Coordinates of C-alpha atoms in Angstrom, one line a residue:
Chain A
X1 CA 133.1 143.6 107.4
X2 CA 136.2 141.5 106.6
X3 CA 135.3 139.4 109.6
X4 CA 131.8 138.8 108.4
X5 CA 133.0 137.9 104.9
X6 CA 135.7 135.4 106.5
X7 CA 132.8 134.0 108.6
X8 CA 130.5 133.5 105.5
X9 CA 133.4 132.0 103.6
X10 CA 134.2 129.6 106.4
X11 CA 130.6 128.5 106.8
X12 CA 130.3 128.0 103.0
X13 CA 133.5 125.9 103.2
X14 CA 132.1 123.5 105.7
X15 CA 130.0 122.1 102.9
X16 CA 131.9 122.8 99.6
X17 CA 135.5 122.5 98.7
X18 CA 135.2 120.8 95.3
X19 CA 132.4 122.6 93.4
X20 CA 132.0 119.8 90.8
X21 CA 131.7 117.1 93.4
X22 CA 129.3 119.0 95.3
X23 CA 127.0 119.8 92.3
X24 CA 127.1 116.1 91.3
X25 CA 126.1 115.2 95.0
X26 CA 123.0 117.7 94.8
X27 CA 122.0 116.7 91.4
X28 CA 121.8 113.1 92.4
X29 CA 120.2 113.9 95.7
X30 CA 117.6 116.0 93.8
X31 CA 117.0 113.2 91.3
X32 CA 116.6 110.6 94.2
X33 CA 114.1 112.6 96.1
X34 CA 112.0 114.0 93.3
X35 CA 112.1 111.4 90.6
X36 CA 113.0 108.2 91.9
X37 CA 109.8 107.7 94.0
X38 CA 107.8 108.2 90.6
X39 CA 110.0 105.8 88.7
X40 CA 110.0 103.0 91.3
X41 CA 107.1 103.5 93.8
X42 CA 107.1 102.1 97.2
X43 CA 110.3 99.8 96.8
X44 CA 113.4 99.6 98.9
X45 CA 115.3 99.9 95.6
X46 CA 114.6 103.6 96.0
X47 CA 117.2 103.6 99.0
X48 CA 119.5 101.4 97.4
X49 CA 119.8 103.4 94.1
X50 CA 120.2 106.6 96.1
X51 CA 123.2 105.1 98.0
X52 CA 124.7 103.6 94.7
X53 CA 124.8 107.0 93.1
X54 CA 126.4 108.6 96.1
X55 CA 128.9 106.0 96.1
X56 CA 129.7 106.3 92.5
X57 CA 130.2 110.0 92.8
X58 CA 132.5 109.5 95.7
X59 CA 134.6 107.1 93.6
X60 CA 134.6 109.4 90.6
X61 CA 135.3 112.5 92.6
X62 CA 138.4 110.9 94.3
X63 CA 139.8 109.5 91.2
X64 CA 139.2 112.8 89.4
X65 CA 140.7 114.8 92.3
X66 CA 143.8 112.4 92.2
X67 CA 144.3 112.9 88.7
X68 CA 144.2 116.7 88.8
X69 CA 147.0 116.6 91.5
Chain B
X1 CA 117.8 117.2 130.6
X2 CA 115.8 114.1 130.5
X3 CA 118.3 111.3 130.9
X4 CA 115.5 108.6 130.9
X5 CA 115.4 109.2 127.1
X6 CA 118.9 107.4 126.9
X7 CA 118.0 103.9 126.0
X8 CA 121.0 102.7 124.0
X9 CA 120.5 101.3 120.6
X10 CA 122.7 101.2 117.6
X11 CA 121.3 104.2 116.0
X12 CA 121.9 106.3 119.2
X13 CA 125.5 104.8 119.6
X14 CA 126.2 105.8 115.9
X15 CA 125.0 109.4 116.7
X16 CA 127.0 109.6 120.1
X17 CA 130.3 108.3 118.3
X18 CA 129.9 110.6 115.3
X19 CA 129.5 113.6 117.6
X20 CA 132.3 112.5 120.0
X21 CA 134.8 111.7 117.1
X22 CA 134.0 114.8 115.0
X23 CA 134.2 117.2 118.1
X24 CA 137.4 115.4 119.1
X25 CA 139.0 116.3 115.7
X26 CA 137.9 119.9 115.8
X27 CA 138.8 120.4 119.4
X28 CA 142.1 119.2 118.9
X29 CA 142.8 121.7 116.0
X30 CA 141.4 124.7 118.3
X31 CA 143.5 123.6 121.3
X32 CA 146.7 123.6 118.9
X33 CA 146.1 127.3 118.1
X34 CA 145.1 128.3 121.9
X35 CA 148.4 126.6 123.1
X36 CA 150.3 128.6 120.5
X37 CA 148.8 131.7 121.5
X38 CA 149.4 130.8 125.3
X39 CA 153.1 129.9 124.9
X40 CA 154.0 133.0 122.7
X41 CA 151.7 135.7 124.0
X42 CA 150.7 134.6 127.5
X43 CA 147.8 132.3 129.0
X44 CA 145.5 135.2 130.0
X45 CA 144.7 136.5 126.5
X46 CA 144.6 132.9 125.1
X47 CA 141.8 131.8 127.8
X48 CA 139.9 135.3 127.3
X49 CA 139.8 134.5 123.7
X50 CA 138.7 131.0 124.1
X51 CA 136.1 132.0 126.7
X52 CA 134.6 134.5 124.4
X53 CA 134.5 132.1 121.6
X54 CA 132.7 129.5 123.8
X55 CA 130.3 132.2 124.8
X56 CA 129.7 133.2 121.0
X57 CA 129.0 129.5 120.4
X58 CA 126.5 129.0 123.1
X59 CA 124.5 132.0 121.9
X60 CA 124.4 130.6 118.4
X61 CA 123.5 127.2 119.7
X62 CA 120.7 128.6 121.8
X63 CA 119.5 130.6 118.8
X64 CA 119.5 127.8 116.1
X65 CA 118.5 125.3 118.5
X66 CA 115.0 127.2 119.1
X67 CA 114.7 128.0 115.6
X68 CA 115.1 124.4 114.6
X69 CA 112.1 123.3 116.8
X70 CA 109.7 125.3 114.8
X71 CA 110.5 123.6 111.5
X72 CA 108.3 120.4 110.6
X73 CA 110.3 117.2 111.0
X74 CA 110.0 116.1 107.4
X75 CA 111.3 119.4 105.8
X76 CA 114.1 119.4 108.5
X77 CA 115.2 115.8 107.8
X78 CA 115.5 116.7 104.2
X79 CA 117.5 120.0 104.8
X80 CA 119.7 118.7 107.6
X81 CA 120.2 115.3 105.7
X82 CA 121.4 117.1 102.6
X83 CA 123.7 119.4 104.6
X84 CA 125.1 116.4 106.4
X85 CA 125.8 114.5 103.3
X86 CA 127.6 117.3 101.8
X87 CA 129.6 117.9 105.1
X88 CA 130.3 114.2 105.7
X89 CA 131.4 113.5 101.9
X90 CA 133.7 116.6 101.9
X91 CA 135.5 115.1 105.0
X92 CA 135.4 111.5 103.6
X93 CA 136.8 112.7 100.2
X94 CA 139.6 114.5 102.0
X95 CA 140.4 111.6 104.2
X96 CA 140.5 109.3 101.2
X97 CA 142.9 111.6 99.3
X98 CA 145.1 111.8 102.5
X99 CA 145.1 108.1 102.9
X100 CA 146.1 107.6 99.2
X101 CA 148.9 110.0 99.8
X102 CA 147.3 112.6 97.2
X103 CA 147.2 115.3 99.8
X104 CA 149.5 115.8 102.9
X105 CA 148.3 114.6 106.3
X106 CA 147.4 117.2 108.8
X107 CA 150.3 117.6 111.2
X108 CA 149.4 119.2 114.5
X109 CA 153.1 119.8 115.5
X110 CA 153.5 121.8 112.0
X111 CA 150.2 123.7 112.6
X112 CA 151.5 124.8 116.1
X113 CA 154.9 125.7 114.8
X114 CA 153.2 127.8 112.0
X115 CA 150.9 129.6 114.3
X116 CA 153.8 130.3 116.8
X117 CA 156.0 131.8 114.0
X118 CA 152.9 134.0 113.0
X119 CA 152.2 135.2 116.5
X120 CA 155.9 136.1 117.2
X121 CA 156.1 138.2 114.0
X122 CA 153.1 140.4 115.2
X123 CA 153.9 143.3 117.4
X124 CA 153.5 143.0 121.2
X125 CA 150.5 144.5 123.0
X126 CA 150.8 148.0 124.2
X127 CA 148.1 147.8 126.9
X128 CA 146.9 145.4 129.5
X129 CA 145.0 143.4 126.9
X130 CA 146.6 141.6 123.7
X131 CA 143.9 142.1 121.1
X132 CA 146.0 140.0 118.5
X133 CA 146.3 137.0 121.0
X134 CA 142.6 137.4 122.1
X135 CA 141.3 137.6 118.6
X136 CA 143.5 134.5 117.5
X137 CA 142.2 132.3 120.3
X138 CA 138.5 133.7 119.8
X139 CA 138.5 132.9 115.9
X140 CA 140.1 129.4 116.6
X141 CA 137.4 128.4 119.0
X142 CA 134.6 130.0 117.0
X143 CA 135.5 128.5 113.7
X144 CA 136.3 125.0 114.8
X145 CA 133.4 125.1 117.3
X146 CA 131.0 126.2 114.4
X147 CA 131.6 122.7 112.9
X148 CA 130.9 120.9 116.3
X149 CA 127.7 122.9 116.6
X150 CA 126.7 121.8 113.1
X151 CA 127.4 118.3 113.8
X152 CA 125.6 118.2 117.2
X153 CA 122.4 119.9 115.8
X154 CA 122.5 117.9 112.6
X155 CA 123.1 114.5 113.9
X156 CA 120.8 115.2 116.9
X157 CA 117.9 117.2 115.6
X158 CA 116.9 115.0 112.6
X159 CA 116.8 111.8 114.6
X160 CA 115.4 113.5 117.9
X161 CA 118.9 112.6 119.5
X162 CA 120.0 116.1 120.6
X163 CA 120.9 114.7 123.9
X164 CA 123.2 111.7 122.9
X165 CA 124.9 114.1 120.4
X166 CA 125.5 116.7 123.0
X167 CA 127.0 114.0 125.4
X168 CA 129.2 112.9 122.6
X169 CA 130.6 116.3 122.1
X170 CA 130.8 117.0 125.8
X171 CA 132.9 114.0 126.4
X172 CA 135.3 115.0 123.7
X173 CA 135.7 118.5 125.1
X174 CA 136.3 117.2 128.5
X175 CA 139.0 114.7 127.1
X176 CA 140.7 117.4 125.1
X177 CA 140.7 120.1 128.0
X178 CA 142.3 117.4 130.1
X179 CA 144.8 116.4 127.9
X180 CA 145.6 120.0 127.1
X181 CA 146.1 120.9 130.7
X182 CA 148.3 117.7 131.3
X183 CA 150.3 118.1 128.4
X184 CA 150.7 121.7 127.4
X185 CA 151.6 120.7 124.0
X186 CA 149.9 119.9 120.6
X187 CA 148.1 116.4 120.6
X188 CA 150.1 115.1 117.6
X189 CA 149.5 111.5 118.3
X190 CA 145.8 111.8 117.6
X191 CA 145.1 109.7 114.5
X192 CA 143.4 112.5 112.8
X193 CA 143.0 111.2 109.4
X194 CA 141.4 107.9 110.7
X195 CA 139.1 109.9 112.8
X196 CA 138.1 112.1 109.9
X197 CA 137.7 109.0 107.7
X198 CA 135.2 107.3 110.3
X199 CA 133.2 110.5 111.0
X200 CA 132.9 111.2 107.1
X201 CA 131.4 107.8 106.7
X202 CA 129.1 108.1 109.7
X203 CA 128.0 111.7 108.8
X204 CA 127.4 110.8 105.2
X205 CA 125.4 107.7 106.2
X206 CA 123.2 109.8 108.4
X207 CA 122.9 112.5 105.8
X208 CA 121.9 109.8 103.1
X209 CA 119.5 108.2 105.5
X210 CA 117.6 111.3 106.6
X211 CA 117.5 113.0 103.3
X212 CA 115.8 109.7 102.0
X213 CA 113.8 109.4 105.0
X214 CA 112.4 113.1 104.7
X215 CA 111.5 112.8 101.3
X216 CA 109.6 109.3 102.0
X217 CA 112.2 107.0 100.3
X218 CA 111.9 103.2 101.2
X219 CA 115.0 101.7 102.8
X220 CA 115.4 97.9 103.1
X221 CA 115.3 97.0 106.8
X222 CA 114.0 100.6 107.8
X223 CA 116.0 102.1 110.6
X224 CA 118.6 99.3 110.4
X225 CA 119.6 100.2 106.8
X226 CA 121.9 103.0 108.5
X227 CA 124.2 100.1 109.4
X228 CA 124.2 98.9 105.9
X229 CA 124.9 102.4 104.6
X230 CA 127.8 102.7 107.2
X231 CA 129.3 99.3 105.9
X232 CA 128.6 100.2 102.1
X233 CA 130.3 103.7 102.5
X234 CA 133.4 102.2 104.3
X235 CA 133.6 99.5 101.4
X236 CA 133.3 102.4 98.8
X237 CA 135.9 104.7 100.6
X238 CA 138.4 101.9 100.8
X239 CA 137.9 101.2 97.0
X240 CA 138.2 105.0 96.4
X241 CA 141.5 104.9 98.2
X242 CA 142.8 102.3 95.8
X243 CA 141.4 104.2 92.8
X244 CA 143.1 107.5 93.8
X245 CA 146.5 105.6 94.6
X246 CA 146.3 104.1 91.0
X247 CA 145.5 107.6 89.4
X248 CA 147.9 109.6 91.4
X249 CA 150.5 111.4 89.5
X250 CA 153.7 113.1 90.7
X251 CA 154.3 113.7 94.5
X252 CA 152.6 114.6 97.7
X253 CA 151.2 118.2 97.7
X254 CA 150.9 120.1 101.0

């Protein structure tokens, strides 16, 4: 059983090692997928805004992680 | 395999590069552990464990590969895109923090010594087989290989490019096997953090593009926007290194 638990933990850790960072990415992705198309229909700004949010999360996540160390 | 499907284009080259570089990083890490097992406990259990790990990975690949073909492409692109985005951003953030000196660089020579000391403290095998050595080698191949499988399936399936992704990973495997056979020591000169930086950017760009594409978002320049995403993420990551350096407090933590 220990082996299975270790494998599940390993699988989870492929995607998550900073929970706040991951939650921020998921919330913004959910917003971009579900809300953005309704706010600005059929516009290339949809993709640009999706990228901009992810870029800001990366900057904020790295800055916060550096401050915590 | 239908090799006539291999008409090289920037998208395909990026998929091959991502699969090759990511696989290279993971396989170098697995090789370090297999070498430590081989040197301390003997090559027979090291190779039996590695072989069993490869077999387990092949079974997983066959299972998930056939499962993916049953999922509609739109839903597949969203799910794979989000997973790839999380995976790539995790690598990229870690690479940024390593570049900024916030966390220590991964050192294959240190990893090898740590594994070697650990294996030396374990009791020697009583029978013809050495379960500790076999399991260590097996787990190294399986765990590092899982990441390779995910990258190959994720980068390949959402864009219909399983063949180029598999080729990228296969070339990395051959290269690492060849270097391992020739050198018989950890591949300490591989610029691992630079590779993780590049792979993090590529995988995050694919993840962003496919999650958006699957959800029906519009991209400027359509397929070509993936190159813009790679450029944009590169600039953002370089800026993040400067932010993290400025924010750093105290010394480097291992």
